[in-house]
Tab-separated table of N, CA and C in Angstrom:
chain	number	residue	atom	x	y	z
A	1	UNK	N	-262.868	-29.035	-18.597
A	1	UNK	CA	-263.660	-29.571	-18.913
A	1	UNK	C	-262.386	-30.673	-19.738
A	2	UNK	N	-262.038	-30.747	-19.933
A	2	UNK	CA	-261.314	-32.378	-20.149
A	2	UNK	C	-261.630	-32.917	-18.988
A	3	UNK	N	-260.849	-32.567	-17.706
A	3	UNK	CA	-260.212	-33.245	-16.191
A	3	UNK	C	-261.440	-33.957	-15.898
A	4	UNK	N	-262.619	-33.444	-15.996
A	4	UNK	CA	-263.960	-34.101	-15.603
A	4	UNK	C	-264.873	-35.207	-16.127
A	5	UNK	N	-263.676	-35.317	-17.431
A	5	UNK	CA	-264.410	-36.302	-18.315
A	5	UNK	C	-263.238	-37.614	-17.692
A	6	UNK	N	-262.214	-37.161	-17.223
A	6	UNK	CA	-261.190	-37.951	-17.376
A	6	UNK	C	-261.595	-39.326	-15.766
A	7	UNK	N	-261.863	-37.549	-15.269
A	7	UNK	CA	-263.146	-38.099	-13.650
A	7	UNK	C	-263.306	-39.293	-13.463
A	8	UNK	N	-264.925	-38.842	-14.509
A	8	UNK	CA	-265.769	-39.522	-14.419
A	8	UNK	C	-265.423	-40.473	-15.718
A	9	UNK	N	-264.567	-40.830	-16.444
A	9	UNK	CA	-264.107	-41.572	-16.554
A	9	UNK	C	-263.373	-43.187	-15.978
A	10	UNK	N	-263.036	-42.188	-14.502
A	10	UNK	CA	-261.993	-43.578	-13.809
A	10	UNK	C	-262.818	-43.185	-12.484
A	11	UNK	N	-264.367	-42.912	-12.491
A	11	UNK	CA	-265.529	-43.282	-11.337
A	11	UNK	C	-266.095	-44.645	-12.754
A	12	UNK	N	-266.385	-43.978	-13.450
A	12	UNK	CA	-267.618	-44.873	-14.403
A	12	UNK	C	-267.516	-46.027	-14.805
A	13	UNK	N	-266.145	-46.176	-14.896
A	13	UNK	CA	-265.403	-47.538	-15.727
A	13	UNK	C	-265.169	-48.696	-14.810
A	14	UNK	N	-264.429	-48.397	-13.754
A	14	UNK	CA	-264.784	-49.678	-12.276
A	14	UNK	C	-265.823	-49.433	-11.888
A	15	UNK	N	-266.623	-49.045	-11.575
A	15	UNK	CA	-268.297	-48.970	-11.468
A	15	UNK	C	-269.036	-50.480	-12.325
A	16	UNK	N	-269.060	-49.189	-13.529
A	16	UNK	CA	-269.721	-50.974	-14.759
A	16	UNK	C	-269.261	-51.980	-14.788
A	17	UNK	N	-267.697	-51.940	-14.304
A	17	UNK	CA	-266.406	-53.596	-14.330
A	17	UNK	C	-267.238	-54.373	-13.400
A	18	UNK	N	-267.137	-53.602	-11.692
A	18	UNK	CA	-267.469	-53.834	-10.872
A	18	UNK	C	-269.082	-54.484	-11.263
A	19	UNK	N	-270.259	-54.145	-11.490
A	19	UNK	CA	-271.348	-54.776	-11.769
A	19	UNK	C	-271.355	-55.420	-12.364
A	20	UNK	N	-270.515	-55.757	-13.679
A	20	UNK	CA	-271.000	-56.737	-14.157
A	20	UNK	C	-269.936	-58.102	-13.843
A	21	UNK	N	-269.123	-57.921	-13.586
A	21	UNK	CA	-268.213	-58.646	-11.620
A	21	UNK	C	-269.782	-59.801	-11.782
A	22	UNK	N	-270.350	-58.751	-10.005
A	22	UNK	CA	-270.636	-59.796	-10.268
A	22	UNK	C	-272.021	-59.852	-10.162
A	23	UNK	N	-272.270	-59.736	-11.398
A	23	UNK	CA	-273.799	-59.777	-12.532
A	23	UNK	C	-273.464	-61.454	-13.000
A	24	UNK	N	-271.778	-61.578	-13.230
A	24	UNK	CA	-271.613	-62.879	-13.501
A	24	UNK	C	-270.869	-64.009	-11.899
A	25	UNK	N	-271.116	-63.457	-11.460
A	25	UNK	CA	-271.269	-64.890	-10.256
A	25	UNK	C	-272.528	-65.209	-9.457
A	26	UNK	N	-273.158	-63.417	-9.752
A	26	UNK	CA	-274.784	-64.103	-9.406
A	26	UNK	C	-275.371	-64.818	-10.230
A	27	UNK	N	-275.250	-64.922	-11.992
A	27	UNK	CA	-275.679	-65.943	-12.720
A	27	UNK	C	-275.895	-66.580	-13.895
A	28	UNK	N	-273.507	-67.185	-12.942
A	28	UNK	CA	-273.295	-68.517	-13.517
A	28	UNK	C	-272.136	-68.385	-15.003
A	29	UNK	N	-272.215	-68.787	-15.042
A	29	UNK	CA	-271.081	-69.098	-16.329
A	29	UNK	C	-272.067	-70.283	-17.239
A	30	UNK	N	-272.934	-69.226	-18.393
A	30	UNK	CA	-273.385	-70.124	-18.798
A	30	UNK	C	-272.972	-70.175	-20.572
A	31	UNK	N	-271.673	-70.580	-19.699
A	31	UNK	CA	-270.805	-70.621	-21.542
A	31	UNK	C	-270.533	-72.514	-21.537
A	32	UNK	N	-270.772	-72.952	-22.957
A	32	UNK	CA	-270.720	-74.388	-22.748
A	32	UNK	C	-269.333	-75.020	-22.759
A	33	UNK	N	-269.227	-75.236	-22.130
A	33	UNK	CA	-267.574	-76.236	-21.676
A	33	UNK	C	-267.079	-76.811	-22.158
A	34	UNK	N	-267.987	-78.149	-22.917
A	34	UNK	CA	-267.924	-79.206	-23.596
A	34	UNK	C	-269.183	-80.021	-24.260
A	35	UNK	N	-269.138	-81.075	-24.796
A	35	UNK	CA	-269.692	-81.191	-25.423
A	35	UNK	C	-269.834	-83.159	-25.517
A	36	UNK	N	-270.213	-83.343	-25.200
A	36	UNK	CA	-271.132	-85.159	-24.440
A	36	UNK	C	-271.763	-85.587	-25.362
A	37	UNK	N	-271.074	-86.757	-25.624
A	37	UNK	CA	-271.657	-87.586	-26.412
A	37	UNK	C	-273.059	-88.237	-25.424
A	38	UNK	N	-274.079	-88.627	-25.853
A	38	UNK	CA	-275.468	-89.009	-25.593
A	38	UNK	C	-274.557	-91.065	-25.441
A	39	UNK	N	-275.428	-91.436	-24.289
A	39	UNK	CA	-275.279	-93.111	-24.301
A	39	UNK	C	-275.933	-94.113	-25.294
A	40	UNK	N	-275.137	-95.029	-25.474
A	40	UNK	CA	-276.242	-96.176	-26.164
A	40	UNK	C	-277.904	-96.106	-25.685
A	41	UNK	N	-278.381	-96.452	-27.316
A	41	UNK	CA	-279.569	-96.733	-26.667
A	41	UNK	C	-279.893	-98.140	-25.625
A	42	UNK	N	-279.110	-98.403	-25.589
A	42	UNK	CA	-279.343	-100.134	-24.564
A	42	UNK	C	-278.029	-99.910	-23.057
A	43	UNK	N	-277.867	-98.514	-23.162
A	43	UNK	CA	-277.180	-97.677	-21.722
A	43	UNK	C	-278.011	-98.892	-20.593
A	44	UNK	N	-277.561	-98.847	-19.486
A	44	UNK	CA	-278.303	-98.654	-18.195
A	44	UNK	C	-278.286	-97.708	-17.368
A	45	UNK	N	-279.062	-97.674	-16.567
A	45	UNK	CA	-280.028	-96.783	-16.251
A	45	UNK	C	-279.486	-96.265	-14.676
A	46	UNK	N	-277.642	-96.975	-14.962
A	46	UNK	CA	-276.337	-95.598	-14.160
A	46	UNK	C	-275.731	-95.103	-15.230
A	47	UNK	N	-275.751	-95.660	-16.242
A	47	UNK	CA	-275.012	-94.851	-17.689
A	47	UNK	C	-275.601	-93.629	-18.212
A	48	UNK	N	-276.887	-94.079	-18.315
A	48	UNK	CA	-278.112	-92.438	-18.357
A	48	UNK	C	-277.622	-91.623	-17.339
A	49	UNK	N	-277.069	-91.406	-16.343
A	49	UNK	CA	-277.306	-90.417	-15.200
A	49	UNK	C	-275.991	-90.519	-14.720
A	50	UNK	N	-274.706	-90.758	-15.454
A	50	UNK	CA	-273.464	-90.967	-15.325
A	50	UNK	C	-272.997	-89.471	-16.589
A	51	UNK	N	-274.059	-90.091	-17.016
A	51	UNK	CA	-274.044	-88.833	-19.033
A	51	UNK	C	-274.203	-87.519	-18.965
A	52	UNK	N	-275.197	-87.774	-17.842
A	52	UNK	CA	-276.250	-86.813	-17.705
A	52	UNK	C	-275.487	-85.229	-16.856
A	53	UNK	N	-274.929	-86.108	-15.257
A	53	UNK	CA	-273.177	-85.735	-14.471
A	53	UNK	C	-272.475	-84.295	-15.964
A	54	UNK	N	-272.411	-85.736	-16.441
A	54	UNK	CA	-271.041	-85.109	-17.637
A	54	UNK	C	-271.655	-83.777	-18.530
A	55	UNK	N	-272.252	-84.152	-18.536
A	55	UNK	CA	-273.824	-82.695	-19.426
A	55	UNK	C	-273.804	-81.835	-18.917
A	56	UNK	N	-274.165	-82.115	-17.393
A	56	UNK	CA	-274.151	-80.785	-16.793
A	56	UNK	C	-272.648	-80.020	-15.449
A	57	UNK	N	-271.157	-81.313	-16.465
A	57	UNK	CA	-270.627	-80.509	-16.036
A	57	UNK	C	-269.542	-79.158	-16.852
A	58	UNK	N	-270.125	-80.025	-17.781
A	58	UNK	CA	-269.811	-79.771	-19.570
A	58	UNK	C	-270.539	-78.543	-20.212
A	59	UNK	N	-271.572	-77.931	-19.139
A	59	UNK	CA	-272.927	-77.044	-19.513
A	59	UNK	C	-273.367	-77.563	-21.005
A	60	UNK	N	-273.258	-78.512	-21.260
A	60	UNK	CA	-273.881	-79.098	-22.546
A	60	UNK	C	-274.685	-79.598	-22.238
A	61	UNK	N	-276.310	-78.000	-22.997
A	61	UNK	CA	-277.823	-77.790	-22.834
A	61	UNK	C	-278.661	-78.948	-23.614
A	62	UNK	N	-277.356	-79.192	-24.623
A	62	UNK	CA	-278.726	-79.832	-25.186
A	62	UNK	C	-279.021	-81.961	-25.545
A	63	UNK	N	-277.720	-81.756	-24.544
A	63	UNK	CA	-277.166	-83.497	-23.843
A	63	UNK	C	-278.302	-83.556	-22.731
A	64	UNK	N	-278.398	-82.793	-22.034
A	64	UNK	CA	-279.026	-82.759	-20.348
A	64	UNK	C	-280.222	-83.061	-21.193
A	65	UNK	N	-281.073	-82.322	-21.980
A	65	UNK	CA	-282.806	-82.525	-22.431
A	65	UNK	C	-282.643	-83.889	-23.187
A	66	UNK	N	-282.013	-84.060	-23.689
A	66	UNK	CA	-281.603	-85.508	-24.547
A	66	UNK	C	-281.620	-86.568	-23.804
A	67	UNK	N	-281.091	-86.043	-22.529
A	67	UNK	CA	-281.820	-87.653	-21.709
A	67	UNK	C	-282.594	-87.645	-20.182
A	68	UNK	N	-283.474	-86.346	-20.384
A	68	UNK	CA	-284.972	-86.853	-19.814
A	68	UNK	C	-286.033	-87.064	-20.612
A	69	UNK	N	-287.345	-87.741	-20.047
A	69	UNK	CA	-287.929	-87.996	-21.255
A	69	UNK	C	-288.528	-86.774	-21.129
A	70	UNK	N	-289.321	-86.500	-22.674
A	70	UNK	CA	-290.402	-85.746	-23.242
A	70	UNK	C	-291.095	-85.225	-21.873
A	71	UNK	N	-291.390	-83.520	-22.111
A	71	UNK	CA	-292.050	-83.078	-21.293
A	71	UNK	C	-291.837	-83.154	-19.611
A	72	UNK	N	-290.035	-82.660	-19.293
A	72	UNK	CA	-289.736	-83.195	-18.406
A	72	UNK	C	-288.345	-82.408	-18.034
A	73	UNK	N	-288.175	-81.456	-17.638
A	73	UNK	CA	-286.948	-80.810	-17.713
A	73	UNK	C	-286.050	-80.801	-16.545
A	74	UNK	N	-284.049	-80.839	-17.474
A	74	UNK	CA	-283.468	-80.606	-16.421
A	74	UNK	C	-283.313	-80.574	-14.772
A	75	UNK	N	-283.198	-80.565	-13.949
A	75	UNK	CA	-283.256	-80.310	-11.608
A	75	UNK	C	-282.138	-80.053	-11.916
A	76	UNK	N	-281.233	-80.141	-12.501
A	76	UNK	CA	-280.164	-78.480	-12.840
A	76	UNK	C	-280.260	-78.255	-13.346
A	77	UNK	N	-279.540	-75.919	-13.310
A	77	UNK	CA	-278.819	-75.331	-13.532
A	77	UNK	C	-277.674	-74.954	-14.132
A	78	UNK	N	-276.874	-75.898	-15.385
A	78	UNK	CA	-275.808	-76.038	-14.712
A	78	UNK	C	-274.875	-74.789	-15.541
A	79	UNK	N	-276.387	-73.987	-15.476
A	79	UNK	CA	-275.197	-72.146	-15.722
A	79	UNK	C	-274.958	-72.122	-14.706
A	80	UNK	N	-275.786	-72.827	-13.536
A	80	UNK	CA	-274.672	-72.400	-12.116
A	80	UNK	C	-273.787	-73.455	-10.767
A	81	UNK	N	-273.855	-74.620	-12.396
A	81	UNK	CA	-272.846	-75.525	-11.490
A	81	UNK	C	-271.307	-75.987	-12.466
A	82	UNK	N	-270.252	-74.818	-11.648
A	82	UNK	CA	-269.142	-75.322	-11.296
A	82	UNK	C	-267.967	-76.077	-12.062
A	83	UNK	N	-268.831	-77.807	-11.107
A	83	UNK	CA	-268.069	-78.975	-11.379
A	83	UNK	C	-268.775	-79.909	-10.233
A	84	UNK	N	-269.062	-81.150	-11.780
A	84	UNK	CA	-269.632	-82.636	-10.555
A	84	UNK	C	-268.984	-83.873	-9.908
A	85	UNK	N	-268.941	-83.838	-9.383
A	85	UNK	CA	-267.640	-84.926	-9.745
A	85	UNK	C	-267.809	-86.028	-8.881
A	86	UNK	N	-267.173	-87.139	-8.130
A	86	UNK	CA	-268.006	-88.641	-7.512
A	86	UNK	C	-269.273	-89.056	-7.724
A	87	UNK	N	-269.526	-89.030	-8.525
A	87	UNK	CA	-271.184	-89.165	-8.767
A	87	UNK	C	-271.041	-90.936	-8.798
A	88	UNK	N	-271.627	-91.942	-7.986
A	88	UNK	CA	-271.871	-92.852	-6.737
A	88	UNK	C	-273.200	-93.519	-7.189
A	89	UNK	N	-273.556	-94.447	-8.111
A	89	UNK	CA	-274.894	-95.216	-7.489
A	89	UNK	C	-274.722	-96.291	-6.396
A	90	UNK	N	-275.781	-95.379	-5.661
A	90	UNK	CA	-275.851	-95.965	-4.287
A	90	UNK	C	-276.337	-97.075	-4.108
A	91	UNK	N	-277.887	-96.746	-5.317
A	91	UNK	CA	-278.423	-97.906	-5.063
A	91	UNK	C	-279.563	-97.594	-6.381
A	92	UNK	N	-280.303	-99.498	-7.084
A	92	UNK	CA	-281.334	-99.026	-7.864
A	92	UNK	C	-282.841	-99.711	-7.994
A	93	UNK	N	-283.427	-99.944	-7.376
A	93	UNK	CA	-284.426	-100.731	-7.138
A	93	UNK	C	-285.503	-100.035	-8.426
A	94	UNK	N	-286.123	-101.109	-8.980
A	94	UNK	CA	-287.652	-100.816	-9.466
A	94	UNK	C	-288.476	-100.309	-9.360
A	95	UNK	N	-289.150	-99.209	-9.936
A	95	UNK	CA	-290.186	-98.273	-8.817
A	95	UNK	C	-291.907	-98.922	-9.295
A	96	UNK	N	-292.092	-98.740	-8.860
A	96	UNK	CA	-293.869	-98.535	-9.417
A	96	UNK	C	-295.247	-98.230	-8.899
A	97	UNK	N	-295.037	-97.587	-9.984
A	97	UNK	CA	-296.064	-96.639	-10.485
A	97	UNK	C	-297.260	-96.203	-10.312
A	98	UNK	N	-297.824	-95.071	-8.393
A	98	UNK	CA	-299.144	-96.246	-8.815
A	98	UNK	C	-299.525	-94.388	-8.252
A	99	UNK	N	-301.321	-94.695	-8.525
A	99	UNK	CA	-302.770	-93.175	-9.260
A	99	UNK	C	-301.936	-92.292	-7.954
A	100	UNK	N	-301.344	-92.259	-7.756
A	100	UNK	CA	-300.740	-90.480	-7.220
A	100	UNK	C	-299.491	-90.220	-7.649
A	101	UNK	N	-298.759	-90.966	-8.413
A	101	UNK	CA	-298.126	-90.500	-10.014
A	101	UNK	C	-299.077	-90.036	-11.261
A	102	UNK	N	-300.109	-90.485	-11.412
A	102	UNK	CA	-300.579	-88.945	-12.681
A	102	UNK	C	-300.866	-89.826	-14.378
A	103	UNK	N	-300.879	-90.098	-14.990
A	103	UNK	CA	-301.111	-91.089	-15.822
A	103	UNK	C	-299.989	-90.678	-16.964
A	104	UNK	N	-299.643	-89.757	-17.045
A	104	UNK	CA	-297.590	-89.179	-17.649
A	104	UNK	C	-297.410	-90.552	-17.411
A	105	UNK	N	-296.280	-90.387	-15.299
A	105	UNK	CA	-295.764	-91.525	-15.297
A	105	UNK	C	-295.969	-92.957	-15.087
A	106	UNK	N	-297.452	-93.231	-14.986
A	106	UNK	CA	-298.326	-94.536	-15.228
A	106	UNK	C	-298.090	-94.638	-16.537
A	107	UNK	N	-298.507	-94.668	-17.673
A	107	UNK	CA	-297.390	-95.180	-19.743
A	107	UNK	C	-296.520	-95.189	-19.126
A	108	UNK	N	-295.410	-94.681	-18.868
A	108	UNK	CA	-294.570	-96.060	-19.273
A	108	UNK	C	-294.602	-97.490	-18.303
A	109	UNK	N	-294.064	-98.732	-19.113
A	109	UNK	CA	-293.748	-99.871	-18.617
A	109	UNK	C	-292.755	-100.111	-17.997
A	110	UNK	N	-291.610	-99.477	-17.073
A	110	UNK	CA	-290.146	-99.417	-16.466
A	110	UNK	C	-289.606	-98.943	-15.943
A	111	UNK	N	-289.692	-98.775	-14.986
A	111	UNK	CA	-289.475	-97.384	-14.374
A	111	UNK	C	-288.584	-97.642	-13.037
A	112	UNK	N	-287.016	-97.394	-13.226
A	112	UNK	CA	-285.783	-97.455	-11.396
A	112	UNK	C	-286.100	-96.197	-11.564
A	113	UNK	N	-285.387	-96.700	-9.877
A	113	UNK	CA	-285.109	-95.347	-9.088
A	113	UNK	C	-283.875	-96.117	-8.198
A	114	UNK	N	-283.199	-94.455	-8.927
A	114	UNK	CA	-281.963	-94.551	-8.366
A	114	UNK	C	-280.953	-93.481	-7.743
A	115	UNK	N	-280.424	-94.004	-6.187
A	115	UNK	CA	-279.840	-92.750	-5.054
A	115	UNK	C	-278.760	-93.096	-5.852
A	116	UNK	N	-278.233	-91.618	-4.921
A	116	UNK	CA	-276.819	-91.348	-5.859
A	116	UNK	C	-275.883	-90.323	-5.256
A	117	UNK	N	-274.808	-90.614	-4.958
A	117	UNK	CA	-274.123	-89.582	-4.782
A	117	UNK	C	-273.384	-88.731	-5.192
A	118	UNK	N	-273.558	-87.640	-4.840
A	118	UNK	CA	-272.534	-86.711	-6.084
A	118	UNK	C	-271.995	-85.514	-5.005
A	119	UNK	N	-270.506	-85.073	-5.709
A	119	UNK	CA	-270.517	-84.030	-5.331
A	119	UNK	C	-270.231	-82.285	-6.049
A	120	UNK	N	-271.317	-81.613	-6.102
A	120	UNK	CA	-271.412	-80.924	-6.463
A	120	UNK	C	-270.667	-79.392	-6.322
A	121	UNK	N	-270.238	-78.073	-7.523
A	121	UNK	CA	-269.251	-76.902	-6.643
A	121	UNK	C	-270.330	-76.207	-8.108
A	122	UNK	N	-270.998	-75.199	-6.739
A	122	UNK	CA	-271.909	-73.783	-8.005
A	122	UNK	C	-270.937	-72.836	-7.070
A	123	UNK	N	-271.125	-72.114	-8.472
A	123	UNK	CA	-269.955	-70.571	-8.721
A	123	UNK	C	-270.647	-69.532	-7.512
A	124	UNK	N	-270.269	-69.385	-7.424
A	124	UNK	CA	-268.477	-68.979	-7.810
A	124	UNK	C	-267.735	-69.457	-6.953
A	125	UNK	N	-268.232	-70.759	-6.819
A	125	UNK	CA	-267.881	-71.834	-4.958
A	125	UNK	C	-267.602	-71.168	-3.880
A	126	UNK	N	-268.515	-70.457	-3.656
A	126	UNK	CA	-268.797	-69.977	-2.100
A	126	UNK	C	-268.901	-72.002	-1.158
A	127	UNK	N	-268.995	-72.702	-2.138
A	127	UNK	CA	-270.093	-73.347	-1.311
A	127	UNK	C	-268.952	-74.551	-0.855
A	128	UNK	N	-269.347	-75.587	0.162
A	128	UNK	CA	-268.593	-76.631	0.383
A	128	UNK	C	-268.888	-78.203	-0.349
A	129	UNK	N	-267.650	-77.726	-1.329
A	129	UNK	CA	-267.212	-79.213	-2.234
A	129	UNK	C	-267.579	-80.777	-1.485
A	130	UNK	N	-267.313	-80.620	-0.334
A	130	UNK	CA	-266.280	-81.715	0.278
A	130	UNK	C	-267.649	-82.213	1.147
A	131	UNK	N	-269.240	-81.955	1.218
A	131	UNK	CA	-269.997	-82.378	1.504
A	131	UNK	C	-270.940	-83.189	0.591
A	132	UNK	N	-270.966	-84.143	-0.004
A	132	UNK	CA	-271.682	-84.828	-0.559
A	132	UNK	C	-273.672	-84.208	-1.189
A	133	UNK	N	-273.916	-84.454	-2.294
A	133	UNK	CA	-275.238	-84.234	-2.072
A	133	UNK	C	-276.133	-86.149	-3.205
A	134	UNK	N	-276.881	-86.330	-1.660
A	134	UNK	CA	-278.023	-87.158	-2.362
A	134	UNK	C	-279.158	-86.904	-2.610
A	135	UNK	N	-279.223	-88.293	-3.774
A	135	UNK	CA	-280.967	-88.029	-4.399
A	135	UNK	C	-281.126	-89.095	-5.076
A	136	UNK	N	-282.723	-89.117	-5.218
A	136	UNK	CA	-282.807	-89.929	-5.329
A	136	UNK	C	-283.214	-89.456	-7.291
A	137	UNK	N	-282.665	-90.471	-8.948
A	137	UNK	CA	-283.554	-90.317	-9.982
A	137	UNK	C	-284.823	-91.434	-10.554
A	138	UNK	N	-285.176	-90.816	-10.839
A	138	UNK	CA	-286.697	-91.433	-11.478
A	138	UNK	C	-286.096	-91.900	-13.061
A	139	UNK	N	-286.108	-93.194	-13.776
A	139	UNK	CA	-285.502	-92.965	-14.777
A	139	UNK	C	-287.023	-94.174	-15.989
A	140	UNK	N	-287.400	-93.353	-16.348
A	140	UNK	CA	-288.738	-94.434	-17.354
A	140	UNK	C	-287.896	-95.176	-18.859
A	141	UNK	N	-288.744	-96.198	-19.361
A	141	UNK	CA	-289.280	-95.776	-20.350
A	141	UNK	C	-290.501	-96.725	-20.799
A	142	UNK	N	-290.429	-97.104	-21.692
A	142	UNK	CA	-291.646	-97.772	-22.441
A	142	UNK	C	-291.722	-99.169	-22.910
A	143	UNK	N	-290.560	-99.464	-23.068
A	143	UNK	CA	-290.247	-100.704	-24.087
A	143	UNK	C	-289.196	-101.311	-23.930
A	144	UNK	N	-288.483	-102.800	-24.073
A	144	UNK	CA	-287.668	-102.980	-23.049
A	144	UNK	C	-286.265	-102.575	-25.023
A	145	UNK	N	-286.516	-102.058	-25.796
A	145	UNK	CA	-285.507	-101.503	-26.485
A	145	UNK	C	-285.342	-100.241	-26.581
A	146	UNK	N	-286.594	-99.348	-25.289
A	146	UNK	CA	-286.008	-97.479	-25.549
A	146	UNK	C	-285.084	-97.331	-24.875
A	147	UNK	N	-284.645	-96.505	-24.821
A	147	UNK	CA	-283.736	-95.823	-24.234
A	147	UNK	C	-284.202	-95.367	-22.778
A	148	UNK	N	-283.744	-95.159	-21.133
A	148	UNK	CA	-283.805	-95.127	-20.613
A	148	UNK	C	-283.484	-93.236	-20.586
A	149	UNK	N	-284.766	-92.640	-20.186
A	149	UNK	CA	-284.865	-90.790	-19.909
A	149	UNK	C	-285.325	-91.056	-18.716
A	150	UNK	N	-284.873	-90.221	-17.727
A	150	UNK	CA	-284.275	-89.244	-16.467
A	150	UNK	C	-286.276	-88.654	-16.157
A	151	UNK	N	-286.836	-89.141	-15.702
A	151	UNK	CA	-288.117	-88.058	-15.327
A	151	UNK	C	-287.815	-87.726	-14.446
A	152	UNK	N	-287.714	-88.057	-13.240
A	152	UNK	CA	-288.042	-86.686	-12.490
A	152	UNK	C	-286.269	-87.223	-11.393
A	153	UNK	N	-286.407	-85.788	-10.296
A	153	UNK	CA	-285.414	-86.291	-9.253
A	153	UNK	C	-285.504	-85.199	-7.827
A	154	UNK	N	-284.999	-85.495	-6.508
A	154	UNK	CA	-285.570	-85.188	-5.878
A	154	UNK	C	-285.915	-86.569	-4.488
A	155	UNK	N	-285.906	-85.948	-3.494
A	155	UNK	CA	-285.928	-86.943	-1.979
A	155	UNK	C	-287.365	-87.160	-2.348
A	156	UNK	N	-288.570	-86.524	-3.147
A	156	UNK	CA	-290.157	-86.909	-3.363
A	156	UNK	C	-289.645	-88.307	-3.429
A	157	UNK	N	-288.921	-88.802	-4.593
A	157	UNK	CA	-289.735	-90.396	-5.060
A	157	UNK	C	-289.018	-91.140	-4.605
């Protein structure tokens, strides 16, 4: 009877460990890897998005959420991100919200759109980190003294 328990343990334990390993690689690494200081209130939009990507790389959820406008959610799930490098602002332009943008966005008096290039590597590292990502980020503020906050991200902006 004792031999049966050893055989069961030798079969079950590796299966459980394999399952945990697959789950770990599938859902990412939800461990905070560092703390990121928020930019000062007068920081320009480019600095705000640069700090946001540093927070994504550090998996600092609190800093990520703090850099987004109220009611908006971060665009990257940092639990799935292994690294973000080469963040570069390609272009910055004033954005004029129109009636198609909705009342929430039109409530802000200042908006800028940034075109960014960056490299993102996801867990478990099966992607191509040499392939850059290019996308727009829209930042808003109501007043000249307010800090810039991220409203949205994506090619649709």
